[in-house]
Amino acid sequence: MYEDHTIRYGLLNYIAKYSLAKDTYLATESSIEYLDRSGFLRDGKLRRGLKSQKNKFTYEHPVPSNEIGRKIVNNRHDVVQIAKILDWTDRVTILTTEENERFRPFRLTQKMPDGWNFFSDNQFARYFVCGICSEEPTLEITMTGQVKR
């Protein structure tokens, strides 16, 4: 069932939207500087609809929805475990286009590093491997507007 591209697409979209509905997103120092310098922040808040290739920033899930979806499907009969998975991965990070492109050479755009494990390893392991940041982002931006996916 999960291999059916339509069902898989729907599941991954809902997983992404679950976190995108949060009131705050994390941000790297580079993305905060870029958003501020570009005039996208209004009273310290960011409108979700501004995300675009043209505006050169995106919203990124530290644990890709592919990984989350696979874990949910493997635990599809355990609603408590599914809730735990969603709760643990409920984060979104604002990245500049330049930062987001750093995943490509490492082939980590849609997966976590080899050997990475749910619940015990750091959710930002891809960011560390790719040199996006050396510590977990802690800066938060208040988001406004409709969820954009």
CSV table of C-alpha atoms in Angstrom, one decimal:
chain,number,residue,atom,x,y,z
A,1,MET,CA,0.0,0.0,0.0
A,2,TYR,CA,2.8,2.5,1.0
A,3,GLU,CA,4.6,1.9,-2.3
A,4,ASP,CA,1.6,3.2,-4.3
A,5,HIS,CA,2.8,6.7,-5.2
A,6,THR,CA,-0.5,8.4,-4.6
A,7,ILE,CA,-0.9,7.0,-1.0
A,8,ARG,CA,2.7,7.7,-0.2
A,9,TYR,CA,2.5,11.2,-1.5
A,10,GLY,CA,-0.6,11.9,0.6
A,11,LEU,CA,1.0,10.5,3.7
A,12,LEU,CA,4.2,12.4,3.3
A,13,ASN,CA,2.3,15.6,2.6
A,14,TYR,CA,0.2,15.2,5.8
A,15,ILE,CA,3.4,14.5,7.8
A,16,ALA,CA,5.0,17.7,6.5
A,17,LYS,CA,1.9,19.8,7.1
A,18,TYR,CA,1.6,18.5,10.6
A,19,SER,CA,4.8,20.3,11.6
A,20,LEU,CA,4.4,23.2,9.2
A,21,ALA,CA,1.2,24.2,11.2
A,22,LYS,CA,3.4,25.1,14.2
A,23,ASP,CA,3.4,28.7,15.4
A,24,THR,CA,7.2,28.9,15.5
A,25,TYR,CA,9.9,27.5,13.3
A,26,LEU,CA,13.6,27.2,14.1
A,27,ALA,CA,16.1,29.2,12.2
A,28,THR,CA,19.9,29.1,11.6
A,29,GLU,CA,21.9,32.2,12.2
A,30,SER,CA,22.5,32.5,8.4
A,31,SER,CA,18.8,32.3,7.6
A,32,ILE,CA,17.9,34.9,10.3
A,33,GLU,CA,20.5,37.3,8.9
A,34,TYR,CA,19.2,36.7,5.4
A,35,LEU,CA,15.5,37.2,6.3
A,36,ASP,CA,16.3,40.4,8.2
A,37,ARG,CA,18.6,41.8,5.6
A,38,SER,CA,16.0,41.0,2.8
A,39,GLY,CA,13.2,42.7,4.7
A,40,PHE,CA,11.1,39.5,5.1
A,41,LEU,CA,10.7,39.8,8.9
A,42,ARG,CA,7.9,42.1,10.1
A,43,ASP,CA,8.0,42.8,13.9
A,44,GLY,CA,10.2,39.6,14.2
A,45,LYS,CA,7.5,37.5,12.4
A,46,LEU,CA,7.6,35.7,9.1
A,47,ARG,CA,4.7,35.1,6.7
A,48,ARG,CA,4.7,31.5,5.6
A,49,GLY,CA,3.7,32.4,2.1
A,50,LEU,CA,7.0,34.2,1.4
A,51,LYS,CA,8.9,30.9,1.1
A,52,SER,CA,9.9,30.5,-2.6
A,53,GLN,CA,12.9,29.8,-4.8
A,54,LYS,CA,12.6,33.5,-5.9
A,55,ASN,CA,13.0,34.6,-2.2
A,56,LYS,CA,15.8,32.1,-1.7
A,57,PHE,CA,14.7,30.4,1.5
A,58,THR,CA,12.7,27.3,2.4
A,59,TYR,CA,11.2,25.4,5.3
A,60,GLU,CA,13.0,22.2,6.0
A,61,HIS,CA,12.2,19.2,8.3
A,62,PRO,CA,15.3,18.1,10.2
A,63,VAL,CA,14.1,14.5,9.8
A,64,PRO,CA,12.8,14.2,6.3
A,65,SER,CA,9.2,13.2,5.8
A,66,ASN,CA,10.4,10.1,3.9
A,67,GLU,CA,12.1,8.9,7.1
A,68,ILE,CA,9.1,9.8,9.2
A,69,GLY,CA,6.6,8.1,6.8
A,70,ARG,CA,8.6,4.9,6.7
A,71,LYS,CA,8.7,4.8,10.5
A,72,ILE,CA,5.0,5.4,10.8
A,73,VAL,CA,4.2,2.7,8.2
A,74,ASN,CA,6.4,0.3,10.1
A,75,ASN,CA,4.4,1.1,13.3
A,76,ARG,CA,1.0,1.5,11.6
A,77,HIS,CA,-0.8,-0.7,14.2
A,78,ASP,CA,0.6,1.2,17.2
A,79,VAL,CA,-1.2,4.6,17.6
A,80,VAL,CA,0.9,5.4,20.7
A,81,GLN,CA,4.2,4.9,18.8
A,82,ILE,CA,2.8,6.9,15.8
A,83,ALA,CA,2.0,9.8,18.2
A,84,LYS,CA,5.5,9.5,19.7
A,85,ILE,CA,7.1,9.6,16.2
A,86,LEU,CA,5.1,12.7,15.2
A,87,ASP,CA,5.8,14.5,18.5
A,88,TRP,CA,9.6,13.7,18.4
A,89,THR,CA,9.9,15.0,14.8
A,90,ASP,CA,7.6,18.0,15.1
A,91,ARG,CA,10.2,20.6,14.0
A,92,VAL,CA,10.7,22.8,11.0
A,93,THR,CA,13.8,24.9,10.2
A,94,ILE,CA,14.1,27.9,8.0
A,95,LEU,CA,17.1,27.5,5.7
A,96,THR,CA,18.5,29.7,3.0
A,97,THR,CA,18.6,28.2,-0.5
A,98,GLU,CA,22.4,28.0,-0.2
A,99,GLU,CA,22.1,26.1,3.1
A,100,ASN,CA,19.5,23.8,1.7
A,101,GLU,CA,21.7,23.0,-1.3
A,102,ARG,CA,24.4,21.6,1.0
A,103,PHE,CA,22.4,18.4,1.4
A,104,ARG,CA,22.9,17.4,-2.2
A,105,PRO,CA,26.6,16.5,-2.3
A,106,PHE,CA,26.1,14.3,0.7
A,107,ARG,CA,22.9,12.7,-0.8
A,108,LEU,CA,21.0,13.7,2.3
A,109,THR,CA,18.1,15.6,0.8
A,110,GLN,CA,15.6,13.0,1.6
A,111,LYS,CA,17.2,10.7,4.2
A,112,MET,CA,19.3,10.7,7.4
A,113,PRO,CA,23.0,9.7,7.5
A,114,ASP,CA,23.7,6.0,7.5
A,115,GLY,CA,23.4,4.4,10.9
A,116,TRP,CA,21.2,7.2,12.3
A,117,ASN,CA,18.4,6.0,14.6
A,118,PHE,CA,15.1,7.4,15.7
A,119,PHE,CA,14.8,8.7,19.3
A,120,SER,CA,18.4,8.1,20.2
A,121,ASP,CA,20.3,10.2,17.6
A,122,ASN,CA,20.2,13.9,17.0
A,123,GLN,CA,17.5,15.1,14.6
A,124,PHE,CA,19.9,17.6,13.1
A,125,ALA,CA,22.5,15.0,12.2
A,126,ARG,CA,22.2,15.9,8.5
A,127,TYR,CA,22.8,19.5,9.2
A,128,PHE,CA,26.0,18.7,11.1
A,129,VAL,CA,27.3,16.3,8.4
A,130,CYS,CA,26.6,18.9,5.7
A,131,GLY,CA,28.1,21.8,7.6
A,132,ILE,CA,24.9,23.8,7.8
A,133,CYS,CA,25.4,24.3,11.6
A,134,SER,CA,27.5,22.7,14.3
A,135,GLU,CA,24.9,22.9,17.0
A,136,GLU,CA,21.1,22.4,17.1
A,137,PRO,CA,19.4,25.6,16.0
A,138,THR,CA,17.7,27.3,18.9
A,139,LEU,CA,16.6,30.6,17.3
A,140,GLU,CA,12.8,30.7,16.8
A,141,ILE,CA,10.7,32.8,14.4
A,142,THR,CA,7.0,33.3,14.9
A,143,MET,CA,5.1,32.3,11.8
A,144,THR,CA,2.0,33.9,10.4
A,145,GLY,CA,-0.4,33.1,7.5
A,146,GLN,CA,-1.5,29.9,6.0
A,147,VAL,CA,0.5,26.7,5.8
A,148,LYS,CA,2.4,26.5,2.5
A,149,ARG,CA,3.4,23.2,1.1
